[in-house]
Amino acid sequence: MADRKISVIAPARLHMGFIDLSGSLGRHFGSIGVALNEISTRLSVSKASQLQVNGPSSARAIKCTKVLSEVLNVSDQIQIDIETAIPEHVGLGSGTQMSLAIGSALNSYYDLGLTIRDIAQLTDRGMRSGIGIGVFEQGGLVVDGGRGEETITPPVISHMDIPESWRFILVLDQRGQGLHGEQEIEAFKELPVFPHQEAARLCYLLLMQGLPAVAEQNISLFGDVITQLQHSVGEHFSSVQGGVFTSPEVAESMDWLQQQGAVAIGQTSWGPTGFCAVDNAQKADDLVSQMQQRFAHYAHLSFVSASARNSGGDVFNV
């Protein structure tokens, strides 16, 4: 192993919402999301005399490495070089992707023969949503089936490629972070009961409109379904996150984007990052340029155009 070096790319994801928060049929949550190309955690693992971590999100990486090294009974005498890291606690799946990236690197480095779901279980990922696991496995658009009584990690029940021309515009608020950790756990406890009838409506919309729209490359219909789902779930979460959107400035910018014809208006996970979709890269670039001027007085906002990643995470020997 002296000369072995393992590199991993773990894609960020948009969490587009939960499908059934009522659990009336015995399965809780269920969710839909999309893998992104332009935002990712990229790191490499090589031999060292002691644990060394360089780059962004190093504290999280150190903690994750120590936990995994102990539970897997392998040495932590490695060097981890983090080239890029998904921003933490802004709704893009940073924690799950860091855990899966380091777990996958150790798995390959030590020839452990683990699956992605083995690693997710060892790091307590997929406790509610399975989107982060699904996009690392397969990329594209993922729907997970939520949690039943015997679920270890939420199963992927639908996987589709997103049309290559589609683009997602992200609006990031650099001031704040979405709920996470104990705050997130407490927030779920405080939420009111989600109406069974609304869960049924969302399931029907997704199955009979949203997914067929992706198959037929109908971004308008897909976007309408995501906007409806996001509004419903956002209203449900509004009591604990301060509104449908965590950030009022993000909400303002998303409203403007919708007026310009963008679709699939929403907030990924607990935010504060907002997202929407348009049908081509030029339109996305034009809207981003306009927003940079129109919302220049909000110095804490930034705008990104991203494409969907129709493949999962990469693990390779360097």
Coordinates of N, CA, C and O in Angstrom, one line a residue, residues 33-156:
G33 N -34.7 13.4 -5.5 CA -33.5 14.3 -5.6 C -32.8 14.1 -6.8 O -33.0 13.1 -7.6
V34 N -31.8 15.0 -7.1 CA -31.0 14.9 -8.3 C -29.5 15.2 -8.0 O -29.2 16.0 -7.2
A35 N -28.7 14.4 -8.6 CA -27.2 14.6 -8.5 C -26.7 15.7 -9.3 O -27.3 16.0 -10.4
L36 N -25.7 16.5 -8.8 CA -25.2 17.6 -9.6 C -23.7 17.4 -10.0 O -23.0 16.7 -9.3
N37 N -23.4 18.0 -11.1 CA -22.0 17.8 -11.7 C -21.0 18.8 -11.1 O -19.9 18.4 -10.7
E38 N -21.4 20.1 -11.0 CA -20.5 21.1 -10.7 C -20.1 21.3 -9.3 O -19.1 22.0 -9.0
I39 N -20.8 20.7 -8.4 CA -20.5 20.8 -6.9 C -20.2 19.4 -6.4 O -21.1 18.5 -6.6
S40 N -19.1 19.2 -5.8 CA -18.8 17.8 -5.3 C -17.7 17.8 -4.3 O -17.0 18.8 -4.1
T41 N -17.6 16.7 -3.6 CA -16.5 16.5 -2.7 C -15.5 15.6 -3.4 O -15.8 14.5 -3.8
R42 N -14.2 16.1 -3.5 CA -13.2 15.4 -4.2 C -12.0 15.2 -3.3 O -11.5 16.2 -2.8
L43 N -11.6 14.0 -3.0 CA -10.5 13.8 -2.1 C -9.7 12.5 -2.5 O -10.1 11.7 -3.4
S44 N -8.5 12.4 -2.0 CA -7.6 11.3 -2.2 C -7.0 10.8 -0.9 O -6.8 11.6 0.0
V45 N -6.7 9.5 -0.9 CA -6.2 8.9 0.3 C -4.9 8.2 -0.1 O -4.8 7.5 -1.1
S46 N -3.8 8.4 0.7 CA -2.5 7.8 0.5 C -1.9 7.5 1.8 O -2.4 7.9 2.9
K47 N -0.7 6.8 1.8 CA 0.0 6.3 3.0 C 0.6 7.5 3.7 O 1.1 8.5 3.1
A48 N 0.6 7.5 5.1 CA 1.3 8.5 5.9 C 1.7 7.8 7.2 O 1.2 6.7 7.6
S49 N 2.5 8.5 7.9 CA 3.0 7.9 9.2 C 1.9 8.1 10.3 O 1.9 7.5 11.3
Q50 N 1.0 9.1 10.1 CA -0.1 9.4 11.0 C -1.2 10.1 10.2 O -1.0 10.5 9.1
L51 N -2.4 10.1 10.8 CA -3.5 10.8 10.1 C -3.2 12.2 9.8 O -3.0 13.0 10.7
Q52 N -3.3 12.6 8.6 CA -3.1 14.0 8.1 C -4.3 14.3 7.2 O -4.5 13.5 6.2
V53 N -4.9 15.4 7.4 CA -6.0 15.8 6.5 C -5.8 17.3 6.1 O -5.6 18.1 6.9
N54 N -5.8 17.5 4.8 CA -5.5 18.8 4.2 C -6.7 19.2 3.4 O -7.3 18.4 2.7
G55 N -7.1 20.5 3.4 CA -8.1 21.0 2.6 C -9.4 21.4 3.3 O -9.5 21.3 4.6
P56 N -10.4 21.8 2.6 CA -11.7 22.2 3.2 C -12.4 21.1 4.0 O -12.2 19.9 3.6
S57 N -13.2 21.5 5.0 CA -14.0 20.5 5.8 C -13.1 19.5 6.4 O -13.6 18.3 6.6
S58 N -11.9 19.9 6.8 CA -11.0 18.9 7.4 C -11.4 18.4 8.7 O -11.2 17.2 9.0
A59 N -12.1 19.2 9.5 CA -12.6 18.7 10.8 C -13.6 17.6 10.7 O -13.5 16.6 11.4
R60 N -14.5 17.8 9.8 CA -15.5 16.7 9.5 C -14.8 15.5 9.0 O -15.2 14.4 9.4
A61 N -13.9 15.7 8.1 CA -13.2 14.5 7.5 C -12.4 13.7 8.6 O -12.4 12.5 8.6
I62 N -11.7 14.4 9.5 CA -11.0 13.8 10.6 C -11.9 13.0 11.5 O -11.6 11.8 11.8
K63 N -13.0 13.6 11.8 CA -14.0 12.9 12.7 C -14.5 11.6 12.0 O -14.6 10.5 12.6
C64 N -14.9 11.7 10.7 CA -15.4 10.6 10.0 C -14.3 9.5 9.8 O -14.7 8.3 10.0
T65 N -13.1 9.9 9.6 CA -12.0 8.9 9.4 C -11.8 8.1 10.6 O -11.6 6.9 10.6
K66 N -11.7 8.8 11.8 CA -11.5 8.1 13.0 C -12.6 7.1 13.4 O -12.3 6.0 13.8
V67 N -13.8 7.5 13.1 CA -15.0 6.6 13.4 C -14.9 5.4 12.5 O -15.0 4.2 13.0
L68 N -14.7 5.6 11.2 CA -14.6 4.5 10.3 C -13.4 3.6 10.5 O -13.5 2.4 10.4
S69 N -12.3 4.2 10.8 CA -11.1 3.4 11.0 C -11.3 2.4 12.2 O -10.8 1.3 12.2
E70 N -11.9 2.9 13.2 CA -12.2 2.1 14.4 C -13.1 1.0 14.2 O -12.9 -0.2 14.5
V71 N -14.3 1.4 13.5 CA -15.3 0.4 13.3 C -14.9 -0.7 12.3 O -15.3 -1.9 12.3
L72 N -14.0 -0.3 11.3 CA -13.5 -1.2 10.3 C -12.3 -1.9 10.7 O -11.8 -2.8 10.0
N73 N -11.7 -1.5 11.9 CA -10.5 -2.1 12.4 C -9.3 -2.0 11.4 O -8.6 -3.0 11.1
V74 N -9.1 -0.8 10.8 CA -8.0 -0.5 9.9 C -7.2 0.7 10.4 O -7.7 1.5 11.3
S75 N -6.0 0.8 10.0 CA -5.1 1.9 10.4 C -5.6 3.2 9.9 O -6.0 3.3 8.8
D76 N -5.4 4.3 10.7 CA -5.7 5.6 10.2 C -4.4 6.3 9.9 O -4.4 7.6 9.8
Q77 N -3.4 5.6 9.6 CA -2.1 6.2 9.2 C -2.2 6.5 7.7 O -1.5 5.8 6.9
I78 N -2.9 7.5 7.4 CA -3.2 7.9 6.0 C -3.2 9.4 5.9 O -3.3 10.1 6.9
Q79 N -3.0 9.8 4.7 CA -3.1 11.3 4.4 C -4.3 11.4 3.5 O -4.5 10.7 2.5
I80 N -5.2 12.4 3.9 CA -6.4 12.7 3.1 C -6.2 14.1 2.5 O -6.1 15.1 3.3
D81 N -6.2 14.2 1.2 CA -6.1 15.5 0.6 C -7.5 15.8 0.0 O -7.9 15.1 -0.9
I82 N -8.1 16.9 0.5 CA -9.4 17.3 0.0 C -9.3 18.4 -1.0 O -8.9 19.5 -0.6
E83 N -9.6 18.1 -2.2 CA -9.4 19.1 -3.3 C -10.6 20.1 -3.2 O -10.4 21.3 -3.3
T84 N -11.8 19.6 -3.1 CA -13.0 20.4 -3.0 C -13.9 19.7 -2.0 O -13.9 18.5 -1.9
A85 N -14.8 20.5 -1.3 CA -15.8 19.9 -0.4 C -17.1 20.6 -0.6 O -17.1 21.8 -0.8
I86 N -18.2 19.9 -0.6 CA -19.5 20.5 -0.7 C -19.7 21.4 0.5 O -19.4 21.0 1.6
P87 N -20.2 22.6 0.3 CA -20.4 23.5 1.5 C -21.3 22.8 2.5 O -22.3 22.1 2.2
E88 N -20.9 23.0 3.8 CA -21.6 22.3 4.9 C -22.9 23.0 5.2 O -23.0 24.2 5.3
H89 N -23.9 22.2 5.5 CA -25.2 22.6 6.1 C -26.0 23.6 5.2 O -26.6 24.5 5.8
V90 N -25.9 23.5 3.9 CA -26.6 24.4 3.1 C -27.6 23.7 2.2 O -28.2 24.2 1.3
G91 N -27.8 22.4 2.5 CA -28.8 21.6 1.8 C -28.3 20.8 0.6 O -29.1 20.3 -0.2
L92 N -27.0 20.6 0.4 CA -26.5 19.9 -0.7 C -25.9 18.6 -0.4 O -25.3 17.9 -1.3
G93 N -26.1 18.1 0.8 CA -25.7 16.7 1.1 C -24.3 16.6 1.6 O -23.7 15.5 1.4
S94 N -23.7 17.6 2.1 CA -22.2 17.6 2.5 C -21.8 16.4 3.4 O -20.8 15.8 3.2
G95 N -22.6 16.2 4.4 CA -22.3 15.2 5.4 C -22.3 13.8 4.9 O -21.3 13.0 5.1
T96 N -23.4 13.5 4.2 CA -23.5 12.1 3.6 C -22.4 11.9 2.6 O -21.7 10.8 2.5
Q97 N -22.1 12.9 1.7 CA -21.1 12.7 0.6 C -19.7 12.6 1.2 O -18.9 11.8 0.7
M98 N -19.4 13.3 2.3 CA -18.1 13.2 2.9 C -17.9 11.8 3.5 O -16.9 11.1 3.4
S99 N -19.0 11.3 4.2 CA -18.9 10.0 4.8 C -18.7 8.9 3.7 O -17.9 8.0 3.9
L100 N -19.5 9.0 2.7 CA -19.4 8.0 1.6 C -18.1 8.1 0.9 O -17.5 7.1 0.4
A101 N -17.6 9.3 0.7 CA -16.3 9.5 0.0 C -15.2 8.9 0.8 O -14.3 8.1 0.3
I102 N -15.1 9.2 2.1 CA -14.0 8.6 2.9 C -14.2 7.1 3.1 O -13.2 6.3 3.0
G103 N -15.4 6.7 3.3 CA -15.7 5.2 3.4 C -15.3 4.5 2.2 O -14.7 3.4 2.2
S104 N -15.6 5.0 1.0 CA -15.3 4.4 -0.2 C -13.8 4.4 -0.5 O -13.2 3.4 -1.0
A105 N -13.1 5.4 -0.1 CA -11.7 5.5 -0.2 C -11.0 4.4 0.7 O -10.1 3.7 0.2
L106 N -11.4 4.3 1.9 CA -10.9 3.3 2.8 C -11.2 1.9 2.3 O -10.3 1.0 2.4
N107 N -12.4 1.7 1.8 CA -12.8 0.4 1.3 C -11.9 0.0 0.2 O -11.5 -1.2 0.1
S108 N -11.6 0.9 -0.7 CA -10.7 0.5 -1.9 C -9.3 0.4 -1.4 O -8.5 -0.5 -1.8
Y109 N -8.8 1.3 -0.6 CA -7.4 1.3 -0.1 C -7.1 0.0 0.6 O -6.0 -0.5 0.5
Y110 N -8.0 -0.5 1.5 CA -7.8 -1.7 2.2 C -8.4 -2.9 1.7 O -8.4 -4.0 2.3
D111 N -9.0 -2.8 0.5 CA -9.7 -4.0 -0.2 C -10.7 -4.6 0.8 O -10.6 -5.9 1.0
L112 N -11.6 -3.9 1.3 CA -12.5 -4.4 2.3 C -13.8 -5.1 1.7 O -14.5 -5.8 2.4
G113 N -14.1 -4.8 0.5 CA -15.3 -5.4 -0.2 C -16.6 -4.9 0.3 O -17.6 -5.7 0.3
L114 N -16.7 -3.7 0.8 CA -17.9 -3.1 1.3 C -18.8 -2.5 0.1 O -18.2 -2.1 -0.9
T115 N -20.1 -2.5 0.3 CA -20.9 -1.8 -0.6 C -21.2 -0.3 -0.1 O -20.9 0.0 1.0
I116 N -21.7 0.5 -1.0 CA -22.0 1.9 -0.5 C -23.0 1.8 0.6 O -22.9 2.6 1.6
R117 N -23.9 0.9 0.6 CA -24.9 0.8 1.7 C -24.3 0.3 3.0 O -24.8 0.7 4.0
D118 N -23.3 -0.5 2.9 CA -22.6 -0.9 4.1 C -22.0 0.3 4.7 O -22.1 0.5 5.9
I119 N -21.3 1.1 3.9 CA -20.7 2.3 4.4 C -21.7 3.3 5.0 O -21.5 3.9 6.1
A120 N -22.8 3.5 4.3 CA -23.9 4.4 4.8 C -24.4 3.9 6.2 O -24.6 4.7 7.1
Q121 N -24.6 2.6 6.3 CA -25.0 2.1 7.6 C -24.0 2.3 8.7 O -24.4 2.7 9.8
L122 N -22.8 2.1 8.4 CA -21.7 2.3 9.4 C -21.6 3.7 9.9 O -21.1 4.0 11.0
T123 N -22.0 4.7 9.0 CA -21.8 6.1 9.3 C -23.2 6.7 9.6 O -23.3 7.9 9.7
D124 N -24.2 5.9 9.9 CA -25.5 6.4 10.2 C -26.1 7.3 9.2 O -26.8 8.3 9.5
R125 N -25.9 7.1 7.9 CA -26.5 7.8 6.9 C -27.7 7.1 6.3 O -27.8 5.9 6.4
G126 N -28.7 7.9 5.8 CA -29.9 7.4 5.3 C -30.9 7.1 6.4 O -31.8 6.3 6.3
M127 N -30.8 7.9 7.5 CA -31.7 7.7 8.6 C -33.1 8.2 8.3 O -34.1 7.8 8.8
R128 N -33.2 9.2 7.4 CA -34.5 9.6 6.9 C -34.5 9.5 5.3 O -35.3 8.8 4.8
S129 N -33.7 10.3 4.7 CA -33.7 10.3 3.2 C -32.6 9.4 2.7 O -31.5 9.3 3.3
G130 N -32.9 8.7 1.6 CA -31.9 7.9 0.9 C -31.3 8.5 -0.4 O -30.6 7.8 -1.1
I131 N -31.6 9.8 -0.6 CA -31.2 10.5 -1.8 C -29.7 10.5 -1.9 O -29.1 10.2 -3.0
G132 N -29.0 10.9 -0.8 CA -27.5 11.0 -0.9 C -26.9 9.7 -1.2 O -25.9 9.6 -2.0
I133 N -27.4 8.6 -0.7 CA -26.9 7.3 -1.0 C -27.2 6.9 -2.4 O -26.3 6.4 -3.2
G134 N -28.4 7.2 -2.9 CA -28.8 6.9 -4.2 C -28.0 7.6 -5.3 O -27.6 7.0 -6.3
V135 N -27.7 8.9 -5.1 CA -27.0 9.6 -6.1 C -25.5 9.2 -6.1 O -24.9 9.2 -7.2
F136 N -25.0 8.8 -5.0 CA -23.6 8.2 -5.0 C -23.6 6.9 -5.7 O -22.6 6.6 -6.5
E137 N -24.6 6.1 -5.6 CA -24.6 4.8 -6.3 C -24.8 5.0 -7.8 O -24.2 4.3 -8.6
Q138 N -25.8 5.9 -8.2 CA -26.3 5.9 -9.6 C -26.3 7.2 -10.2 O -26.3 7.3 -11.5
G139 N -26.3 8.3 -9.5 CA -26.5 9.6 -10.1 C -27.9 9.8 -10.6 O -28.8 9.1 -10.3
G140 N -28.1 10.9 -11.4 CA -29.4 11.1 -12.1 C -30.4 11.6 -11.1 O -30.2 12.1 -10.0
L141 N -31.7 11.3 -11.5 CA -32.8 11.5 -10.6 C -33.1 10.3 -9.8 O -33.2 9.2 -10.4
V142 N -33.3 10.4 -8.5 CA -33.5 9.3 -7.6 C -34.8 9.5 -6.8 O -35.0 10.6 -6.3
V143 N -35.6 8.4 -6.7 CA -36.7 8.4 -5.7 C -36.4 7.3 -4.8 O -36.2 6.2 -5.2
D144 N -36.5 7.6 -3.5 CA -36.3 6.5 -2.5 C -37.7 6.2 -1.8 O -38.6 7.0 -1.8
G145 N -37.8 5.0 -1.3 CA -39.0 4.5 -0.8 C -39.3 4.7 0.7 O -40.2 4.1 1.3
G146 N -38.4 5.5 1.3 CA -38.6 5.8 2.7 C -38.2 4.7 3.6 O -37.5 3.8 3.2
R147 N -38.7 4.8 4.8 CA -38.3 3.8 5.9 C -39.5 3.0 6.4 O -40.5 3.6 6.8
G148 N -39.4 1.7 6.3 CA -40.4 0.8 6.9 C -39.8 0.3 8.2 O -38.8 0.7 8.7
E149 N -40.5 -0.6 8.8 CA -40.1 -1.1 10.2 C -38.7 -1.8 10.1 O -38.0 -1.8 11.1
E150 N -38.4 -2.4 9.0 CA -37.1 -3.2 8.9 C -36.1 -2.6 8.0 O -35.1 -3.2 7.7
T151 N -36.3 -1.3 7.6 CA -35.4 -0.7 6.7 C -34.1 -0.3 7.3 O -34.0 0.2 8.4
I152 N -33.0 -0.6 6.6 CA -31.7 -0.2 7.1 C -31.3 1.1 6.4 O -30.9 2.0 7.1
T153 N -31.3 1.1 5.1 CA -31.2 2.3 4.3 C -32.3 2.4 3.3 O -32.7 1.4 2.7
P154 N -32.9 3.6 3.1 CA -34.1 3.7 2.2 C -33.7 3.1 0.8 O -32.7 3.5 0.2
P155 N -34.6 2.2 0.3 CA -34.3 1.7 -1.0 C -34.6 2.7 -2.2 O -35.5 3.5 -2.1
V156 N -33.8 2.6 -3.2 CA -34.1 3.4 -4.4 C -35.2 2.7 -5.2 O -35.1 1.5 -5.6

